[in-house]
Coordinates of C-alpha atoms and ligand atoms in Angstrom, one line a residue:
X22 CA 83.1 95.3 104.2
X23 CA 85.2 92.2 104.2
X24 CA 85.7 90.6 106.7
X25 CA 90.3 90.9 106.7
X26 CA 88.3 94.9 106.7
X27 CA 86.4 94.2 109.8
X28 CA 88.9 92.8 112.4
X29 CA 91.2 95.7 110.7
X30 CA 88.8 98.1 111.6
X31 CA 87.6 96.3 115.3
X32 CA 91.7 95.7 116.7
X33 CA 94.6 97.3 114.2
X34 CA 96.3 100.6 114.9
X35 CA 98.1 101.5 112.3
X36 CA 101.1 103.5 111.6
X37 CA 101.1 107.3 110.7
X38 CA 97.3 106.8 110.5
X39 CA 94.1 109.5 111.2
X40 CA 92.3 106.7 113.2
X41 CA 89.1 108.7 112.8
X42 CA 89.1 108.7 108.9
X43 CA 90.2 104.8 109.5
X44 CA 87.4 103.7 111.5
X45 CA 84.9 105.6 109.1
X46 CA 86.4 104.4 105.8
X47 CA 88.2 101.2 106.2
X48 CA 91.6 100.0 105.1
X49 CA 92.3 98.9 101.7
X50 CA 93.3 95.3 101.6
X51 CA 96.3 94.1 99.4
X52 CA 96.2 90.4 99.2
X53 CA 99.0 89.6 96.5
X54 CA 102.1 90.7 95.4
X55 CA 103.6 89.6 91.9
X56 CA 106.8 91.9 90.1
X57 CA 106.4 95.8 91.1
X58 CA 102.1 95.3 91.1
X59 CA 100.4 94.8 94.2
X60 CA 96.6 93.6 94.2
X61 CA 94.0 94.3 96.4
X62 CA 90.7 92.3 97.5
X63 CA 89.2 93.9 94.5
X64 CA 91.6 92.2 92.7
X65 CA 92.6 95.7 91.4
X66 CA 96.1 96.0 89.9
X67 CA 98.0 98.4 91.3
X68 CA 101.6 99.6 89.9
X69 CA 103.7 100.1 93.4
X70 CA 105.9 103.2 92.5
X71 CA 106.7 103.6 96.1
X72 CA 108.2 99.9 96.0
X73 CA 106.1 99.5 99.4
X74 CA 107.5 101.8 101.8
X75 CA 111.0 102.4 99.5
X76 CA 112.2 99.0 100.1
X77 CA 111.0 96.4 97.8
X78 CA 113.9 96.9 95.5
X79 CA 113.6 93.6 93.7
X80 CA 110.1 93.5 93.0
X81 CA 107.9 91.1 95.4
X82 CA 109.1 88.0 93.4
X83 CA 112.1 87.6 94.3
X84 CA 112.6 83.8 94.5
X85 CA 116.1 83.5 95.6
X86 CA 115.0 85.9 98.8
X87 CA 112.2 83.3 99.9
X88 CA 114.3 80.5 99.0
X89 CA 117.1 81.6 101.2
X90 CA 114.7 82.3 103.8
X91 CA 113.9 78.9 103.7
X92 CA 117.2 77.4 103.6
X93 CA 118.0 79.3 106.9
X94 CA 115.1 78.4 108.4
X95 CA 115.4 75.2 108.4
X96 CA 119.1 75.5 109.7
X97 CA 118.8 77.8 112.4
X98 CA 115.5 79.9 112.5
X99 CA 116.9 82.2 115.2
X100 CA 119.6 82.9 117.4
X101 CA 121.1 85.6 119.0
X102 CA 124.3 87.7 119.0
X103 CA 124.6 88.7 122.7
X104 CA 127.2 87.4 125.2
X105 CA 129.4 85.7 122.8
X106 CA 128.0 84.6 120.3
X107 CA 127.7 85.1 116.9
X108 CA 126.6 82.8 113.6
X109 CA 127.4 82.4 110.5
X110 CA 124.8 84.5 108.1
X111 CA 125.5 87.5 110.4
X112 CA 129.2 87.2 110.4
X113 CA 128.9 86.8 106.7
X114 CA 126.4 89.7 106.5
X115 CA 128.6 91.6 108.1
X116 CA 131.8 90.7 105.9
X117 CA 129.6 91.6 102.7
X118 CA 128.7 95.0 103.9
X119 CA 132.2 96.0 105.0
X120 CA 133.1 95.0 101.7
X121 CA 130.4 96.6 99.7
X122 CA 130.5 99.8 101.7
X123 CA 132.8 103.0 101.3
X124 CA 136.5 101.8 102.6
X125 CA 136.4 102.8 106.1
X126 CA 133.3 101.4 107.3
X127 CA 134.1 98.0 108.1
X128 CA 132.3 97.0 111.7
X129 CA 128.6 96.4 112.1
X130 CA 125.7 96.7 114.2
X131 CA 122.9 95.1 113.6
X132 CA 119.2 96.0 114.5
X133 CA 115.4 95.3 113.1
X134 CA 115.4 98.4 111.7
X135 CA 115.9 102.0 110.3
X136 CA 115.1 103.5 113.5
X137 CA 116.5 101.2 115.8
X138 CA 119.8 102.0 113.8
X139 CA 119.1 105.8 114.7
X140 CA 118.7 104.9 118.3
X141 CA 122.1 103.0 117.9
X142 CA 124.1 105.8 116.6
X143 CA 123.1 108.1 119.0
X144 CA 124.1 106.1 121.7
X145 CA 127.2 105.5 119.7
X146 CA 128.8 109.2 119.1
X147 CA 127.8 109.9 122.3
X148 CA 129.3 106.8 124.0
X149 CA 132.1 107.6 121.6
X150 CA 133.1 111.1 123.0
X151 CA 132.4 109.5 126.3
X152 CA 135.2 106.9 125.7
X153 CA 137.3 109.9 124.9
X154 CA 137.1 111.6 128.0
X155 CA 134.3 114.5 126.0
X156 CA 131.3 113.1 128.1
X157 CA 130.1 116.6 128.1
X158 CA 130.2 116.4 124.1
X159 CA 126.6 114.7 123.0
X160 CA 124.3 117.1 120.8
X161 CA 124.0 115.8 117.5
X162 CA 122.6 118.3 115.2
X163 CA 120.1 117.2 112.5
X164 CA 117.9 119.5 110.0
X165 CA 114.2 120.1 110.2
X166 CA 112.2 117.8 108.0
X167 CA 114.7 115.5 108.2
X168 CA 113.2 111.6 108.5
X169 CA 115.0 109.4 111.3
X170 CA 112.2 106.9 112.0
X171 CA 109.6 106.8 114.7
X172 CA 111.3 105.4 118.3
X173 CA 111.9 108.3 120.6
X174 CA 115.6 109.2 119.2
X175 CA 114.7 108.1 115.7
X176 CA 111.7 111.0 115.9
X177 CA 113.9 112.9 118.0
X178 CA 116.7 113.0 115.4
X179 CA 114.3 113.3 113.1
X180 CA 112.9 116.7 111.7
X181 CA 109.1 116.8 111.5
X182 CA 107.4 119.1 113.3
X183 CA 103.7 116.9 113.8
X184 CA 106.1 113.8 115.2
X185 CA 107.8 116.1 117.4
X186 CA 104.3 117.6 118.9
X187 CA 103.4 114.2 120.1
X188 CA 104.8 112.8 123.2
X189 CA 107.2 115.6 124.0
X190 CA 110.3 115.3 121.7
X191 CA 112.7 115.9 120.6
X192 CA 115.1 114.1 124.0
X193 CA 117.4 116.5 125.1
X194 CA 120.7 117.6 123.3
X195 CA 119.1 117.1 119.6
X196 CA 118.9 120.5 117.8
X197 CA 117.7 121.3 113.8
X198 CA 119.0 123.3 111.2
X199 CA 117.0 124.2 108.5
X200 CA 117.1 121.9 105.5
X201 CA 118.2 122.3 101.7
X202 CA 115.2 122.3 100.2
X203 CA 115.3 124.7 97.4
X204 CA 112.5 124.5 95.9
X205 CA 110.6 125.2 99.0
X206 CA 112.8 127.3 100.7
X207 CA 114.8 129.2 98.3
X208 CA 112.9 130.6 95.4
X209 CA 114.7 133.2 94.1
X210 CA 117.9 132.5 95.3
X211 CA 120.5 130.8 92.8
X212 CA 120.2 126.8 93.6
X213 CA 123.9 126.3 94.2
X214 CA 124.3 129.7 96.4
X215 CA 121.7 127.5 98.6
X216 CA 123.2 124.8 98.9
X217 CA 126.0 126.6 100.3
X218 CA 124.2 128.8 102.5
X219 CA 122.0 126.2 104.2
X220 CA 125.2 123.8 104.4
X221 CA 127.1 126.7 106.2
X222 CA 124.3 127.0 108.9
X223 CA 125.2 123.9 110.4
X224 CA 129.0 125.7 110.9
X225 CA 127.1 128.4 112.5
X226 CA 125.1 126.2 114.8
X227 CA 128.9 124.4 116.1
X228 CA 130.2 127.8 116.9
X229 CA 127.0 128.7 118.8
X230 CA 126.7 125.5 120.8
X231 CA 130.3 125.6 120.9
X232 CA 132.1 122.4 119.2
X233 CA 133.4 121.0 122.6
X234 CA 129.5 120.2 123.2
X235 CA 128.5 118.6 119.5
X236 CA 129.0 114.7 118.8
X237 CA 127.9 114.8 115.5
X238 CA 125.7 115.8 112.4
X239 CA 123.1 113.6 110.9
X240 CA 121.4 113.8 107.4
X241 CA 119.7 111.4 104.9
X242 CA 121.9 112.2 101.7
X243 CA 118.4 112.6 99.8
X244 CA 115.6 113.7 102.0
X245 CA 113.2 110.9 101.2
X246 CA 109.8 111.0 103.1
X247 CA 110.3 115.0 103.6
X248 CA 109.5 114.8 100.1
X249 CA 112.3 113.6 97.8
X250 CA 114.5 116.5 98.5
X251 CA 117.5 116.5 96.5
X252 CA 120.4 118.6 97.5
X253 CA 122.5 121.2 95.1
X254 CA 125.9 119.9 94.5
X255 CA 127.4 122.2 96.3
X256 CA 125.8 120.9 99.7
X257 CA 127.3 118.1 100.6
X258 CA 130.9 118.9 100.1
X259 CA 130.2 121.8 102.6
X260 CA 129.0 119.9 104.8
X261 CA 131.9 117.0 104.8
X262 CA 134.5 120.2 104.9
X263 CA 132.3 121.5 108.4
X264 CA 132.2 118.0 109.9
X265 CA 136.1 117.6 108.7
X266 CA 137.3 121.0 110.2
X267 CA 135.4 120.2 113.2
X268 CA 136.5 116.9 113.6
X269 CA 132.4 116.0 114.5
X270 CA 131.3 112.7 113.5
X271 CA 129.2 112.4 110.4
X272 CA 126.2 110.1 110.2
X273 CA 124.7 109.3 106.6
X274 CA 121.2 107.6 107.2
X275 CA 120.8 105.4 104.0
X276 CA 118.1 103.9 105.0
X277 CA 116.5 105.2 101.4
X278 CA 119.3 106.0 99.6
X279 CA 121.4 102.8 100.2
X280 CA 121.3 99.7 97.9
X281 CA 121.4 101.3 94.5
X282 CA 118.2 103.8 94.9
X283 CA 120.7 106.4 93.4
X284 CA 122.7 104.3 91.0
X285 CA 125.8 103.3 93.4
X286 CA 125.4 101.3 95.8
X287 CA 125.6 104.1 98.3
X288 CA 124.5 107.4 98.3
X289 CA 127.6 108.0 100.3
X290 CA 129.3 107.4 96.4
X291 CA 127.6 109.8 94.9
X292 CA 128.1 112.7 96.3
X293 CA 131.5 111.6 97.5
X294 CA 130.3 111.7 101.3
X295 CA 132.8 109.6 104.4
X296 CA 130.3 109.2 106.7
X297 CA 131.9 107.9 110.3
X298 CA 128.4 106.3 110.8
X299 CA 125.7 104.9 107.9
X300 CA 122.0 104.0 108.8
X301 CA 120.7 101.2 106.8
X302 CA 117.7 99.1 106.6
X303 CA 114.4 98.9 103.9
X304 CA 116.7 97.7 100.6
X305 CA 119.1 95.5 102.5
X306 CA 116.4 92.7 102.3
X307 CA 114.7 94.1 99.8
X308 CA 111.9 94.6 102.1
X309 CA 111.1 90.6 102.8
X310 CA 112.3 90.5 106.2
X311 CA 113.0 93.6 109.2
X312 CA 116.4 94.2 109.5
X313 CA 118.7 97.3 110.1
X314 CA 122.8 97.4 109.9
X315 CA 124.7 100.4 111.6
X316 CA 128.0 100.9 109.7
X317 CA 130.7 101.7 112.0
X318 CA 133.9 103.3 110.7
X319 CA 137.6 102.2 111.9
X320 CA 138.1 105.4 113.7
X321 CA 135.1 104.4 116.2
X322 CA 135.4 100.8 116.4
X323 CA 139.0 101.7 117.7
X324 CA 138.2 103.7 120.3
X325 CA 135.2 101.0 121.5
X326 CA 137.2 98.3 121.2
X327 CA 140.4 99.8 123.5
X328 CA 137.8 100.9 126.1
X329 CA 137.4 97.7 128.2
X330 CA 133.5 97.9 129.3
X331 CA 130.3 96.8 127.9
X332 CA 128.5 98.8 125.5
X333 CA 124.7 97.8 127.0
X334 CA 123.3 97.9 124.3
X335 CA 121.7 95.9 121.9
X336 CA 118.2 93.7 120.0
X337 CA 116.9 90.2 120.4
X338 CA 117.2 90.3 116.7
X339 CA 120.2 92.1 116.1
X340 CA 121.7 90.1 113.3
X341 CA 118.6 87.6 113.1
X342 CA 119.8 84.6 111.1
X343 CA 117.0 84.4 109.0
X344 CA 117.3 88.2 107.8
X345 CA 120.6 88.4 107.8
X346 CA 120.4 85.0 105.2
X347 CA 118.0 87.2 102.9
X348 CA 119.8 90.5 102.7
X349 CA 122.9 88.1 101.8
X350 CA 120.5 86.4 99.1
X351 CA 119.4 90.7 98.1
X352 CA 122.8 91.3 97.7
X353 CA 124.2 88.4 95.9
X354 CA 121.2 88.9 93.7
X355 CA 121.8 92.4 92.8
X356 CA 125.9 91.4 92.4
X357 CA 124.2 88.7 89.6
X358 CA 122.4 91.0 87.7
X359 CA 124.7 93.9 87.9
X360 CA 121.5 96.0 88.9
X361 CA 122.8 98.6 90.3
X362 CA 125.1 99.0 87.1
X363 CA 121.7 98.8 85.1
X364 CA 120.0 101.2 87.3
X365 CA 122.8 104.1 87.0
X366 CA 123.0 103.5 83.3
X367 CA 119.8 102.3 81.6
X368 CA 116.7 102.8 84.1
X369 CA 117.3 105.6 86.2
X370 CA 118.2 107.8 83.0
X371 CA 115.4 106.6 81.0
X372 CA 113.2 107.1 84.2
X373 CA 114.6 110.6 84.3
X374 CA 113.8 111.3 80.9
X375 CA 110.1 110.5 81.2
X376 CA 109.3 111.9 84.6
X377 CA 111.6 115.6 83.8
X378 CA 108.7 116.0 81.0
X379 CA 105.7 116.5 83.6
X380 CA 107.2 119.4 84.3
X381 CA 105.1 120.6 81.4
X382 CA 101.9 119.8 83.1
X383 CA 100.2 122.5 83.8
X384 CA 99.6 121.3 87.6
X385 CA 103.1 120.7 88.1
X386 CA 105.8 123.6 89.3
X387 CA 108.9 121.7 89.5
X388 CA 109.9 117.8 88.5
X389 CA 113.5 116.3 90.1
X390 CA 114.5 113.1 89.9
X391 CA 118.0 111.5 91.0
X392 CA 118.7 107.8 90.7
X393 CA 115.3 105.6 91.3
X394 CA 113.3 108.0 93.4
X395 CA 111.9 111.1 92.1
X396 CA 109.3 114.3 93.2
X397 CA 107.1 116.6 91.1
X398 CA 105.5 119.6 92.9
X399 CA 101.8 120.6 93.0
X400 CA 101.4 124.1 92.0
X401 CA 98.1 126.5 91.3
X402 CA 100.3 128.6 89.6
X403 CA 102.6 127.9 87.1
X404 CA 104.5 131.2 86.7
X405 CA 104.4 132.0 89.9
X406 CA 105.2 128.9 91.3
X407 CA 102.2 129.8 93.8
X408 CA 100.9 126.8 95.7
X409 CA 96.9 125.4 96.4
X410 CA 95.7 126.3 99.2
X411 CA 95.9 123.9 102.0
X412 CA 92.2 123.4 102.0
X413 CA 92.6 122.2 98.8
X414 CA 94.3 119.1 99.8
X415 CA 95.7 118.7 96.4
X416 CA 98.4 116.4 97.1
X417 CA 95.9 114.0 99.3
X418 CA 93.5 114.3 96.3
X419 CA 96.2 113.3 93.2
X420 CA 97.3 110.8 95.6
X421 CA 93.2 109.5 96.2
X422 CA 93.2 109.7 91.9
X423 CA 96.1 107.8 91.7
X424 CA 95.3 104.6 93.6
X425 CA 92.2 104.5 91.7
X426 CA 94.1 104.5 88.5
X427 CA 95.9 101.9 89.7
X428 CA 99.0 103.9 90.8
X429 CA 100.6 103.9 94.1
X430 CA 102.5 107.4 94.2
X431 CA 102.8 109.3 98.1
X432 CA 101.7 113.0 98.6
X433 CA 103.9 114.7 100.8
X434 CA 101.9 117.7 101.3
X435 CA 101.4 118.9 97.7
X436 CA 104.6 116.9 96.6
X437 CA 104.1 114.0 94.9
X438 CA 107.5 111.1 95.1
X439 CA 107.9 108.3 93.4
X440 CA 110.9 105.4 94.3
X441 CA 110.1 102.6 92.5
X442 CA 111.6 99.1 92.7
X443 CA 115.4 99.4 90.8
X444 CA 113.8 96.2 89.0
X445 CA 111.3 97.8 86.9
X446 CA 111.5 97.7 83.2
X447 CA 111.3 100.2 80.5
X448 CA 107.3 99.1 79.5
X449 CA 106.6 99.6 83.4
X450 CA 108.5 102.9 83.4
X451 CA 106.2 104.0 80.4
X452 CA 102.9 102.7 82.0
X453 CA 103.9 104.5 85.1
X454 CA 104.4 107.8 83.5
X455 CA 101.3 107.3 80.9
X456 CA 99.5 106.6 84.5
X457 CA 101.1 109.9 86.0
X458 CA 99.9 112.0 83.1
X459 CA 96.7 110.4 83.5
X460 CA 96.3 111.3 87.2
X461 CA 97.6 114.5 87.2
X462 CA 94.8 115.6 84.1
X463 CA 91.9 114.3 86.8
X464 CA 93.7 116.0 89.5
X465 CA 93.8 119.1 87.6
X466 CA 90.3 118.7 86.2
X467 CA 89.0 118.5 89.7
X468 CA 91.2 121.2 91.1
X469 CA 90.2 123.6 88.1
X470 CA 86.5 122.9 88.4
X471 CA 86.3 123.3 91.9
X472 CA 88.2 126.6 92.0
X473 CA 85.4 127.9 89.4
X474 CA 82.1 126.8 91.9
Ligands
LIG3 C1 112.2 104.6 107.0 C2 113.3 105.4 107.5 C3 113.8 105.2 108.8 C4 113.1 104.3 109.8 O1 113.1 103.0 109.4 P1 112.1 102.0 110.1 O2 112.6 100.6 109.6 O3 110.7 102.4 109.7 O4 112.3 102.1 111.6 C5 114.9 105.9 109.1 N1 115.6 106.7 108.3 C6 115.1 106.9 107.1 C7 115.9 107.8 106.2 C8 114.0 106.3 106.6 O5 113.5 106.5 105.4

């Protein structure tokens, strides 16, 4: 055990771990990062098709980033927006993002991160309606195995069901509707007729709580760490048409989606979403630095700005100068090399070429893929679409193969996603797949064998 291992293993807790199986096996180490590879102590080689935790767009050699990072440093390494004040990489942050975002969201909030966003919107709709003389109007609804980060309302908002049995969540006045997850949920139902009918719920659940009593909806346009869950396209125009009629706010966390992931800059574009409210974080630096940015639309900033109080709320590093001077550099970077252009056009359809053929594998029950992130679905039986049992562990075990083929890919119970940085290139994109179809032959070698003991 080495010896980063040992004081790992003596004095770090670590996020969405099983600190049993971490004290008994020890964390892997990953010393160096270089393109979209990671390497580990081993000096193994590992192709990062999770792009870290979704968010190392650019690859972890991103010059311009560090050099940015630099510059600011050496200007102003930190100070702070409260009482005031404000600086020039935030105000110009800010600027960039109204201007790169849909039309009306043009104010901004800045936080650390994704889930500090979440806790920012919530106080926000519900502030909001409070401003409007609708104090009584502060449910948000959200949809079960929806991700909204790990701080008490990020969990809260969010959908998953382990999260929520620890430490007594969800807070009150969050409620879930189930999600549109076909492939899970709707077998045997006609995709699109789905998408409808699990969009319409959320019109049921106003009229039951009665609309005078909801602030707003919440959704991730793509479900990403529920398991790559792509919508039908008839989902999310239901939705906006609910939220419209109802006149409830709509909150579009893009924490994943946002910065190109699906080939526009916002999944907001493309599926023609106006969100009053969008989450971001992870991609706005690229991953390099923590930072979060909650979009605020004109119809909110009005009503904030006419009410004559404080809003108490707020981050020491809300709009830190050094972050804020990095997700410029992410964004100027991406503007240079028209990636997002090259990911809608070139990447993400050759990507989607390649990863719609495991669907042939006879492990794999379903493959979907939209824009840079992408799921393929563990089965035991093909026609059926039967799952493994959960004994099995099946998606733990492809995931276990895949690291040591040199493939980072994430099991989400038997599904296994990919998102992999927008800057990978075709030869990447073909080592990644022959590496898929590689893994998923030993996973299915050891599933098969152990089914016949
Ligand atoms: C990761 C994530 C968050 C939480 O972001 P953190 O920076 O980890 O707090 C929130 N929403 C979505 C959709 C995410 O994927």
């Amino acid at each position: 055990m080495s010896l980063s291992q040992q004081q790992d293993r003596q004095h770090c807790f670590h996020p969405f771990s099983n600190y049993h199986q971490l004290n008994r096996d020890g964390a892997r180490v990953i010393v160096k990062g270089e393109g979209i590879y990671v390497y580990d102590e081993q000096g193994n080689k590992i192709l990062d098709a999770m792009a870290g935790l979704w968010c190392v767009n650019l690859g972890y050699s991103a010059k311009p980033l560090i050099e940015a990072a630099q510059k600011q440093f050496n200007t102003l390494p930190y100070y702070n927006l409260f009482f005031q004040t404000t600086h020039s990489p935030a105000a110009k942050l800010a600027a960039k993002l109204a201007e790169i975002t849909p039309a009306k969201l043009n104010h901004v909030f800045f936080t650390g991160s994704g889930s500090e966003c979440n806790d920012t919107v919530l106080r926000t709709v519900r502030h909001y309606w409070a401003c409007l003389g609708q104090p009584q109007k502060q449910i948000v609804i959200s949809r079960d195995n929806a991700y909204h980060g790990s701080t008490m309302a990020g969990a809260s908002l969010g959908g998953m069901k382990p999260m929520h049995a620890q430490g007594g969540l969800p807070i009150p006045g969050i409620v879930h509707i189930p999600q549109p997850y076909h492939f899970g949920e709707g077998q045997g139902v006609d995709v699109e007729m789905f998408g409808q009918q699990r969009a319409q719920l959320l019109e049921q659940k106003i009229l039951e709580l009665g609309v005078e009593n909801v602030a707003a909806f919440i959704a991730e346009p793509i479900q990403g760490a529920g398991g790559v869950i792509i919508p039908p396209d008839s989902y999310w125009p239901e939705i906006q048409r609910i939220c419209d009629h109802y006149g409830i706010l709509l909150i579009v966390d893009e924490v994943i989606c946002g910065f190109g992931r699906t080939g526009e800059w916002f999944a907001s574009q493309t599926y023609a979403i106006t969100p009053d409210l969008m989450c971001l974080a992870k991609g706005i630096t690229s991953g390099y630095l923590p930072l979060g940015a909650v979009m605020v639309s004109d119809r909110i900033a009005q009503v904030l700005q006419e009410h004559d109080d404080e809003f108490t709320h707020g981050f020491t590093y809300s709009g830190h100068p050094v972050a804020c001077a990095v997700a410029l550099a992410t964004i100027e970077e991406m503007e240079k090399n028209h990636l997002v252009e090259k990911v809608r056009n070139d990447i993400a359809p050759y990507l989607a070429q390649k990863w719609l053929a495991l669907a042939e594998h006879p492990l794999v029950g379903e493959a979907r893929i939209k824009g840079m992130m992408a799921a393929i679905e563990l089965v035991e039986n093909k026609a059926t679409l039967k799952r493994y049992n959960k004994t099995k562990a099946a998606g733990t075990l492809c995931r276990n193969i895949c690291v040591s083929n040199g493939l980072i890919m994430r099991a989400v119970g038997d599904t296994m996603i990919i998102a992999p940085p927008l800057i990978i290139s075709k030869a990447e994109v073909d080592e990644l797949i022959q590496l898929a179809w590689q893994c998923l032959d030993q996973t299915y070698a050891q599933l098969t064998s152990r089914t016949n003991i």
